């Protein structure tokens, strides 16, 4: 074979190689485009009523969802995406079952346009850790108070949130935990922990004691007034309402719930925003966190995550929650079930275990 002939063959090889590369890249690119599937349910905005509604008609097959998620799985993280996909479907079903409308409140959502990431914070569910993550994404200096940071990390306007809510290119994360554990955790941190001032103890203790200890409001010169009896001079509690007392007030209260015990579905507008992934903090794995990092476009080799925040006296797990529930009647647990029914149903949380914790007084 002549030298010229060999040279031509070589050139042809190179051209073929480039063509194949182009073809593969194109395939890869188009599969990226369908990475975030279209909404499982269709959200409509009614201008007259200024409200969102969920359309009954448009349920996409969950299999498509799983297929697309498995595609992600092949890119390195092997986690069980089926569970999250099932929960997403369940959320959509419950929204329709009760015909729920959930308001969009921009302050509840952290958003980073560069990382195409959105997250709904829920207090006492690792919200500080995730807020820190979003602060890091914006290269903000570390702070001791991530509560305050929230305002600089949220979606800028309601309009923007409306656009994001149906933007399929944004990875939207929801993090939940058993509503009863979260409630006990909130009580311990916001009411019972009197080593610090909290706005919740300051505001709600008076309302609680009006129902449960009216005698505290009878005052004379020697005993002092209510505030002198109940609070120290630096506004910390001297007399702490018990968990039962807290619930007596909470279960009859008609005021808007504090963000520490509000229902997840309304706080995070789950019927109007199509989330991509639901992390259950009750039994999450390191792999799931890695998966979220990769979807947030973060380098998992950099350490972003601080340890999850602890309540004074330790993490609130099932055993701790059960101890607090041991002082409740089954009737109270039933009422709690009723109050958090939608969240319990959406994320498939069991109530029976907690019912068994309650003392059986009938
Ligand atoms: C919006 O709500 C109003 C009032 O209930 C209703 O009359 C109207 O038909 C609704 N519009 C759409 C597009 O659904
Ligand atoms: C998303 O929803 C907003 C407000 O309802 C609407 O104006 C916009 O056209 C929608 N965008 C897409 C991509 O559907
Ligand atoms: C003030 O109230 C306390 C407790 O209710 C009572 O024991 C005391 O006698 C009262 N003192 C006066 C001066 O009324
Ligand atoms: C339950 O009630 C008992 C008696 O009132 C109390 O000593 C205990 O601290 C309570 N337990 C919890 C976890 O609140």
Short mmCIF file of C-alpha atoms and ligand atoms in Angstrom, two decimals:
data_model
loop_
_atom_site.label_atom_id
_atom_site.label_comp_id
_atom_site.label_asym_id
_atom_site.label_seq_id
_atom_site.Cartn_x
_atom_site.Cartn_y
_atom_site.Cartn_z
CA UNK A 1 0.00 0.00 0.00
CA UNK A 2 1.29 3.42 -0.86
CA UNK A 3 2.08 5.95 1.77
CA UNK A 4 -0.54 8.26 0.25
CA UNK A 5 -3.24 5.60 0.56
CA UNK A 6 -2.43 5.10 4.24
CA UNK A 7 -2.61 8.82 4.85
CA UNK A 8 -6.11 9.03 3.29
CA UNK A 9 -7.29 6.10 5.43
CA UNK A 10 -6.01 7.82 8.50
CA UNK A 11 -7.85 11.03 7.67
CA UNK A 12 -11.08 9.11 7.07
CA UNK A 13 -10.70 7.44 10.46
CA UNK A 14 -10.36 10.78 12.20
CA UNK A 15 -13.43 12.16 10.43
CA UNK A 16 -15.46 9.10 11.37
CA UNK A 17 -14.30 9.43 14.98
CA UNK A 18 -15.38 13.08 15.15
CA UNK A 19 -18.75 12.24 13.61
CA UNK A 20 -19.40 9.52 16.21
CA UNK A 21 -18.41 11.88 19.02
CA UNK A 22 -20.83 14.50 17.73
CA UNK A 23 -23.60 11.97 17.55
CA UNK A 24 -23.02 10.75 21.11
CA UNK A 25 -22.85 14.29 22.45
CA UNK A 26 -26.13 15.08 20.77
CA UNK A 27 -27.82 12.10 22.37
CA UNK A 28 -26.43 13.02 25.75
CA UNK A 29 -27.58 16.60 25.31
CA UNK A 30 -31.11 15.68 24.39
CA UNK A 31 -31.40 13.38 27.39
CA UNK A 32 -30.30 16.27 29.60
CA UNK A 33 -33.15 18.28 28.19
CA UNK A 34 -35.68 15.81 29.51
CA UNK A 35 -33.93 15.43 32.82
CA UNK A 36 -36.68 17.20 34.77
CA UNK A 37 -39.98 15.77 33.66
CA UNK A 38 -43.05 17.88 33.10
CA UNK A 39 -45.49 18.39 35.91
CA UNK A 40 -47.35 15.45 37.33
CA UNK A 41 -50.29 17.71 37.78
CA UNK A 42 -51.24 20.84 35.98
CA UNK A 43 -51.43 24.02 37.99
CA UNK A 44 -53.75 26.74 36.81
CA UNK A 45 -53.84 30.33 37.97
CA UNK A 46 -57.27 31.97 38.08
CA UNK A 47 -56.80 35.72 37.63
CA UNK A 48 -60.29 36.55 38.93
CA UNK A 49 -59.96 34.59 42.13
CA UNK A 50 -56.21 35.24 42.42
CA UNK A 51 -55.81 31.59 43.23
CA UNK A 52 -54.11 28.49 41.95
CA UNK A 53 -55.93 25.30 41.29
CA UNK A 54 -54.80 21.84 40.41
CA UNK A 55 -56.23 20.42 37.26
CA UNK A 56 -57.76 16.97 37.51
CA UNK A 57 -56.85 15.86 34.05
CA UNK A 58 -53.16 15.72 33.62
CA UNK A 59 -51.55 12.92 35.58
CA UNK A 60 -48.48 11.69 33.78
CA UNK A 61 -47.46 8.13 34.23
CA UNK A 62 -45.28 7.65 37.24
CA UNK A 63 -43.28 5.12 35.26
CA UNK A 64 -41.95 7.86 33.07
CA UNK A 65 -40.85 9.62 36.22
CA UNK A 66 -39.02 6.59 37.52
CA UNK A 67 -37.38 5.93 34.17
CA UNK A 68 -36.05 9.45 34.06
CA UNK A 69 -34.87 9.24 37.63
CA UNK A 70 -33.09 5.98 36.94
CA UNK A 71 -31.28 7.74 34.17
CA UNK A 72 -29.84 10.00 36.86
CA UNK A 73 -28.98 7.03 38.94
CA UNK A 74 -26.75 5.72 36.21
CA UNK A 75 -24.67 8.84 36.42
CA UNK A 76 -23.02 7.59 39.56
CA UNK A 77 -25.27 7.83 42.56
CA UNK A 78 -27.19 4.70 43.29
CA UNK A 79 -30.02 5.64 45.58
CA UNK A 80 -33.58 4.48 45.77
CA UNK A 81 -35.42 7.06 43.71
CA UNK A 82 -38.56 4.97 43.62
CA UNK A 83 -39.51 6.03 47.15
CA UNK A 84 -39.28 9.72 46.35
CA UNK A 85 -41.19 9.21 43.11
CA UNK A 86 -43.93 7.38 45.00
CA UNK A 87 -44.19 10.21 47.51
CA UNK A 88 -44.39 12.79 44.71
CA UNK A 89 -47.26 10.83 43.22
CA UNK A 90 -48.92 10.54 46.63
CA UNK A 91 -48.65 14.32 47.13
CA UNK A 92 -50.37 14.87 43.84
CA UNK A 93 -53.11 12.36 44.74
CA UNK A 94 -53.78 13.94 48.14
CA UNK A 95 -53.92 17.42 46.59
CA UNK A 96 -56.67 16.17 44.30
CA UNK A 97 -58.46 14.10 46.91
CA UNK A 98 -59.01 17.16 49.13
CA UNK A 99 -59.01 19.65 46.28
CA UNK A 100 -56.30 21.62 48.04
CA UNK A 101 -55.14 25.07 47.15
CA UNK A 102 -51.89 26.18 48.62
CA UNK A 103 -50.69 29.78 48.62
CA UNK A 104 -47.28 30.71 47.26
CA UNK A 105 -45.32 32.63 49.88
CA UNK A 106 -42.03 33.78 48.47
CA UNK A 107 -40.25 34.03 51.80
CA UNK A 108 -40.48 30.26 52.27
CA UNK A 109 -38.34 29.43 49.25
CA UNK A 110 -34.60 29.66 48.80
CA UNK A 111 -33.46 29.90 45.24
CA UNK A 112 -30.17 29.98 43.42
CA UNK A 113 -30.37 30.75 39.72
CA UNK A 114 -26.78 29.79 38.96
CA UNK A 115 -27.23 26.34 40.46
CA UNK A 116 -30.82 26.02 39.18
CA UNK A 117 -31.87 24.99 42.66
CA UNK A 118 -34.84 25.71 44.83
CA UNK A 119 -35.64 24.56 48.35
CA UNK A 120 -38.54 25.13 50.73
CA UNK A 121 -37.36 25.58 54.31
CA UNK A 122 -39.34 24.06 57.16
CA UNK A 123 -38.20 24.93 60.67
CA UNK A 124 -36.85 22.04 62.76
CA UNK A 125 -36.19 19.99 59.63
CA UNK A 126 -32.53 20.78 59.01
CA UNK A 127 -33.50 24.18 57.65
CA UNK A 128 -30.39 25.82 59.10
CA UNK A 129 -28.12 23.34 57.34
CA UNK A 130 -29.84 23.84 54.00
CA UNK A 131 -29.91 27.61 54.43
CA UNK A 132 -26.18 27.46 55.06
CA UNK A 133 -25.82 25.47 51.85
CA UNK A 134 -27.61 28.17 49.87
CA UNK A 135 -25.53 30.84 51.59
CA UNK A 136 -22.38 28.94 50.58
CA UNK A 137 -23.59 28.77 46.99
CA UNK A 138 -23.60 32.56 47.01
CA UNK A 139 -20.24 32.70 48.76
CA UNK A 140 -21.67 34.44 51.77
CA UNK A 141 -19.51 34.54 54.85
CA UNK A 142 -20.49 32.16 57.65
CA UNK A 143 -22.87 33.59 60.21
CA UNK A 144 -24.30 32.46 63.51
CA UNK A 145 -27.81 33.42 62.52
CA UNK A 146 -29.04 31.75 59.35
CA UNK A 147 -32.60 32.74 60.24
CA UNK A 148 -31.64 36.25 59.17
CA UNK A 149 -29.78 35.06 56.08
CA UNK A 150 -33.03 33.68 54.65
CA UNK A 151 -34.16 37.07 53.40
CA UNK A 152 -31.15 37.47 51.15
CA UNK A 153 -31.50 33.97 49.71
CA UNK A 154 -35.19 33.79 48.92
CA UNK A 155 -36.98 34.15 45.63
CA UNK A 156 -37.12 37.87 44.88
CA UNK A 157 -40.77 38.30 43.98
CA UNK A 158 -44.03 36.43 43.83
CA UNK A 159 -43.88 36.74 40.07
CA UNK A 160 -40.51 35.01 40.01
CA UNK A 161 -41.85 32.26 42.27
CA UNK A 162 -44.79 31.75 39.93
CA UNK A 163 -42.44 31.35 37.02
CA UNK A 164 -40.17 29.00 38.96
CA UNK A 165 -43.03 26.85 40.19
CA UNK A 166 -43.60 25.42 36.73
CA UNK A 167 -40.06 25.71 35.42
CA UNK A 168 -38.95 22.15 34.82
CA UNK A 169 -35.25 23.03 34.61
CA UNK A 170 -35.02 23.98 38.27
CA UNK A 171 -34.32 21.19 40.75
CA UNK A 172 -36.80 21.62 43.59
CA UNK A 173 -36.19 20.00 46.92
CA UNK A 174 -38.59 19.31 49.77
CA UNK A 175 -37.35 17.96 53.10
CA UNK A 176 -39.81 16.50 55.60
CA UNK A 177 -39.87 14.44 58.77
CA UNK A 178 -42.62 12.84 60.86
CA UNK A 179 -44.92 15.74 61.86
CA UNK A 180 -45.16 14.49 65.47
CA UNK A 181 -41.39 14.36 65.91
CA UNK A 182 -41.12 17.79 64.43
CA UNK A 183 -43.82 19.07 66.79
CA UNK A 184 -42.02 17.71 69.86
CA UNK A 185 -38.74 19.08 68.52
CA UNK A 186 -40.32 22.52 68.07
CA UNK A 187 -41.83 22.43 71.54
CA UNK A 188 -38.50 21.48 73.11
CA UNK A 189 -36.51 24.08 71.21
CA UNK A 190 -38.95 26.98 71.14
CA UNK A 191 -40.90 26.60 74.40
CA UNK A 192 -39.26 24.22 76.87
CA UNK A 193 -35.62 25.24 76.44
CA UNK A 194 -35.48 28.16 78.86
CA UNK A 195 -31.73 28.58 78.65
CA UNK A 196 -32.41 31.14 75.92
CA UNK A 197 -34.96 33.72 74.87
CA UNK A 198 -37.31 32.64 72.09
CA UNK A 199 -40.03 34.72 70.47
CA UNK A 200 -42.37 31.71 70.65
CA UNK A 201 -42.06 31.26 74.43
CA UNK A 202 -42.46 35.01 74.87
CA UNK A 203 -45.60 35.21 72.72
CA UNK A 204 -47.37 31.90 73.29
CA UNK A 205 -46.75 31.12 76.97
CA UNK A 206 -49.23 33.77 78.04
CA UNK A 207 -51.86 32.36 75.67
CA UNK A 208 -51.20 28.84 76.93
CA UNK A 209 -51.40 29.76 80.62
CA UNK A 210 -54.60 31.74 80.10
CA UNK A 211 -56.18 28.39 79.31
CA UNK A 212 -54.32 26.08 81.65
CA UNK A 213 -53.26 28.16 84.67
CA UNK A 214 -55.62 31.12 85.06
CA UNK A 215 -54.50 31.58 88.67
CA UNK A 216 -51.18 32.95 87.38
CA UNK A 217 -53.06 36.02 86.24
CA UNK A 218 -54.39 36.81 89.71
CA UNK A 219 -51.82 39.12 91.07
CA UNK A 220 -51.18 41.29 94.06
CA UNK A 221 -48.22 43.28 95.35
CA UNK A 222 -46.43 40.37 97.01
CA UNK A 223 -46.70 37.89 94.13
CA UNK A 224 -46.09 40.36 91.31
CA UNK A 225 -47.87 40.35 87.95
CA UNK A 226 -47.96 37.56 85.37
CA UNK A 227 -44.76 38.54 83.61
CA UNK A 228 -42.83 38.85 86.84
CA UNK A 229 -44.05 35.41 87.90
CA UNK A 230 -43.38 33.65 84.60
CA UNK A 231 -40.39 35.40 83.00
CA UNK A 232 -36.93 36.31 84.17
CA UNK A 233 -35.72 39.86 83.62
CA UNK A 234 -34.04 38.77 80.36
CA UNK A 235 -37.34 37.35 79.04
CA UNK A 236 -36.59 33.69 79.62
CA UNK A 237 -39.20 31.35 81.12
CA UNK A 238 -39.22 30.68 84.86
CA UNK A 239 -42.34 28.52 84.60
CA UNK A 240 -42.38 26.29 81.52
CA UNK A 241 -45.69 25.10 80.04
CA UNK A 242 -45.76 21.30 79.76
CA UNK A 243 -46.14 19.62 76.37
CA UNK A 244 -49.77 18.78 77.25
CA UNK A 245 -50.46 22.42 78.09
CA UNK A 246 -48.85 23.50 74.85
CA UNK A 247 -51.18 21.15 72.97
CA UNK A 248 -54.28 22.26 74.86
CA UNK A 249 -53.62 25.70 73.45
CA UNK A 250 -52.44 24.57 69.99
CA UNK A 251 -55.41 22.29 69.33
CA UNK A 252 -58.01 24.93 70.09
CA UNK A 253 -56.14 27.88 68.62
CA UNK A 254 -57.70 29.47 65.57
CA UNK A 255 -54.81 31.80 64.85
CA UNK A 256 -52.38 31.22 62.03
CA UNK A 257 -49.82 28.62 63.06
CA UNK A 258 -46.28 29.65 63.82
CA UNK A 259 -43.77 28.43 61.19
CA UNK A 260 -42.42 25.98 63.78
CA UNK A 261 -45.64 23.97 63.80
CA UNK A 262 -47.41 24.91 60.61
CA UNK A 263 -48.47 22.15 58.20
CA UNK A 264 -45.89 21.33 55.55
CA UNK A 265 -48.27 21.19 52.62
CA UNK A 266 -49.42 24.78 52.92
CA UNK A 267 -46.06 26.17 54.00
CA UNK A 268 -44.36 24.69 50.94
CA UNK A 269 -47.26 25.06 48.50
CA UNK A 270 -46.89 21.41 47.54
CA UNK A 271 -50.03 21.41 45.41
CA UNK A 272 -48.76 24.27 43.27
CA UNK A 273 -45.08 23.54 43.04
CA UNK A 274 -43.85 20.45 41.34
CA UNK A 275 -40.98 19.22 43.48
CA UNK A 276 -38.33 16.92 42.01
CA UNK A 277 -37.22 15.18 45.14
CA UNK A 278 -38.52 14.60 48.65
CA UNK A 279 -36.00 13.81 51.35
CA UNK A 280 -37.37 12.19 54.48
CA UNK A 281 -35.07 13.21 57.26
CA UNK A 282 -36.25 10.35 59.48
CA UNK A 283 -34.04 7.85 57.71
CA UNK A 284 -31.94 9.61 55.13
CA UNK A 285 -28.66 8.26 53.89
CA UNK A 286 -25.38 9.86 52.99
CA UNK A 287 -26.01 8.80 49.40
CA UNK A 288 -29.25 10.73 49.27
CA UNK A 289 -27.43 13.85 50.45
CA UNK A 290 -24.81 13.24 47.74
CA UNK A 291 -27.55 12.89 45.19
CA UNK A 292 -29.04 16.24 46.24
CA UNK A 293 -25.59 17.82 46.08
CA UNK A 294 -25.13 16.57 42.55
CA UNK A 295 -28.53 17.95 41.54
CA UNK A 296 -27.63 21.26 43.16
CA UNK A 297 -24.52 21.21 40.98
CA UNK A 298 -22.21 21.10 43.97
CA UNK A 299 -18.89 19.36 44.22
CA UNK A 300 -19.52 16.62 46.75
CA UNK A 301 -15.85 16.48 47.62
CA UNK A 302 -16.12 19.91 49.13
CA UNK A 303 -17.70 19.72 52.54
CA UNK A 304 -20.75 21.92 52.63
CA UNK A 305 -22.93 20.23 55.17
CA UNK A 306 -22.66 21.02 58.82
CA UNK A 307 -23.97 18.42 61.20
CA UNK A 308 -27.71 18.68 61.47
CA UNK A 309 -28.72 21.09 64.20
CA UNK A 310 -29.39 19.56 67.59
CA UNK A 311 -32.04 20.50 70.08
CA UNK A 312 -30.86 20.96 73.65
CA UNK A 313 -31.03 17.54 75.33
CA UNK A 314 -30.34 15.67 72.10
CA UNK A 315 -31.96 14.88 68.78
CA UNK A 316 -35.72 14.30 68.82
CA UNK A 317 -36.15 10.76 67.54
CA UNK A 318 -39.01 8.29 67.91
CA UNK A 319 -38.08 7.31 71.47
CA UNK A 320 -37.95 10.89 72.68
CA UNK A 321 -41.21 11.72 70.94
CA UNK A 322 -42.83 8.64 72.45
CA UNK A 323 -41.85 9.83 75.95
CA UNK A 324 -43.61 13.14 75.36
CA UNK A 325 -46.61 11.32 73.94
CA UNK A 326 -46.79 9.08 77.00
CA UNK A 327 -48.30 12.02 78.87
CA UNK A 328 -51.04 12.51 76.29
CA UNK A 329 -54.44 10.87 76.10
CA UNK A 330 -55.31 8.92 72.96
CA UNK A 331 -57.94 11.53 72.36
CA UNK A 332 -55.26 14.22 72.11
CA UNK A 333 -53.25 12.09 69.69
CA UNK A 334 -56.38 11.66 67.57
CA UNK A 335 -56.79 15.42 67.47
CA UNK A 336 -53.15 15.81 66.47
CA UNK A 337 -53.74 13.24 63.77
CA UNK A 338 -56.63 15.33 62.52
CA UNK A 339 -54.58 18.52 62.54
CA UNK A 340 -51.68 17.00 60.60
CA UNK A 341 -53.76 14.54 58.59
CA UNK A 342 -52.75 15.86 55.18
CA UNK A 343 -49.02 15.85 55.89
CA UNK A 344 -49.22 12.39 57.43
CA UNK A 345 -51.05 11.09 54.38
CA UNK A 346 -48.87 12.79 51.79
CA UNK A 347 -45.61 11.36 53.09
CA UNK A 348 -47.05 8.08 54.23
CA UNK A 349 -46.30 8.51 57.92
CA UNK A 350 -47.64 6.07 60.48
CA UNK A 351 -49.63 7.24 63.49
CA UNK A 352 -50.25 3.92 65.24
CA UNK A 353 -46.82 3.78 66.87
CA UNK A 354 -47.50 7.12 68.50
CA UNK A 355 -51.01 6.10 69.43
CA UNK A 356 -49.46 3.23 71.35
CA UNK A 357 -47.22 5.68 73.20
CA UNK A 358 -50.19 7.58 74.58
CA UNK A 359 -51.56 6.44 77.88
CA UNK A 360 -54.84 4.72 77.46
CA UNK A 361 -57.33 6.66 79.55
CA UNK A 362 -60.88 6.29 78.38
C1 LIG B 1 -62.06 31.79 37.90
O1 LIG B 1 -62.90 31.90 39.03
C2 LIG B 1 -64.14 32.54 38.77
C3 LIG B 1 -64.88 32.72 40.07
O2 LIG B 1 -65.05 31.50 40.77
C4 LIG B 1 -64.93 31.69 37.74
O3 LIG B 1 -66.17 32.31 37.45
C5 LIG B 1 -64.10 31.56 36.48
O4 LIG B 1 -64.74 30.71 35.56
C6 LIG B 1 -62.71 31.00 36.78
N1 LIG B 1 -61.89 31.06 35.57
C7 LIG B 1 -61.23 30.01 35.10
C8 LIG B 1 -60.42 30.27 33.88
O5 LIG B 1 -61.23 28.92 35.65
C1 LIG B 2 -45.84 29.32 34.61
O1 LIG B 2 -46.88 29.94 35.33
C2 LIG B 2 -46.98 31.33 35.12
C3 LIG B 2 -47.99 31.91 36.08
O2 LIG B 2 -49.09 31.08 36.27
C4 LIG B 2 -47.31 31.60 33.67
O3 LIG B 2 -47.40 32.99 33.44
C5 LIG B 2 -46.23 31.02 32.80
O4 LIG B 2 -46.54 31.17 31.45
C6 LIG B 2 -46.02 29.56 33.11
N1 LIG B 2 -44.84 29.10 32.42
C7 LIG B 2 -44.78 27.96 31.77
C8 LIG B 2 -43.47 27.62 31.18
O5 LIG B 2 -45.74 27.22 31.69
C1 LIG B 3 -51.36 37.52 97.41
O1 LIG B 3 -51.64 36.29 96.78
C2 LIG B 3 -51.11 35.15 97.45
C3 LIG B 3 -51.34 33.92 96.61
O2 LIG B 3 -52.54 34.02 95.88
C4 LIG B 3 -51.77 35.04 98.83
O3 LIG B 3 -51.24 33.94 99.53
C5 LIG B 3 -51.49 36.33 99.59
O4 LIG B 3 -52.19 36.31 100.81
C6 LIG B 3 -51.95 37.55 98.80
N1 LIG B 3 -51.51 38.79 99.47
C7 LIG B 3 -52.25 39.87 99.55
C8 LIG B 3 -51.63 41.00 100.23
O5 LIG B 3 -53.40 39.91 99.11
C1 LIG B 4 -44.91 13.60 82.02
O1 LIG B 4 -45.61 13.96 83.20
C2 LIG B 4 -44.90 13.73 84.38
C3 LIG B 4 -45.83 13.98 85.58
O2 LIG B 4 -46.48 15.21 85.41
C4 LIG B 4 -43.65 14.59 84.40
O3 LIG B 4 -42.89 14.36 85.57
C5 LIG B 4 -42.80 14.27 83.17
O4 LIG B 4 -41.70 15.15 83.10
C6 LIG B 4 -43.62 14.40 81.90
N1 LIG B 4 -42.82 13.91 80.81
C7 LIG B 4 -42.55 14.65 79.75
C8 LIG B 4 -41.66 14.02 78.72
O5 LIG B 4 -42.99 15.78 79.60
#
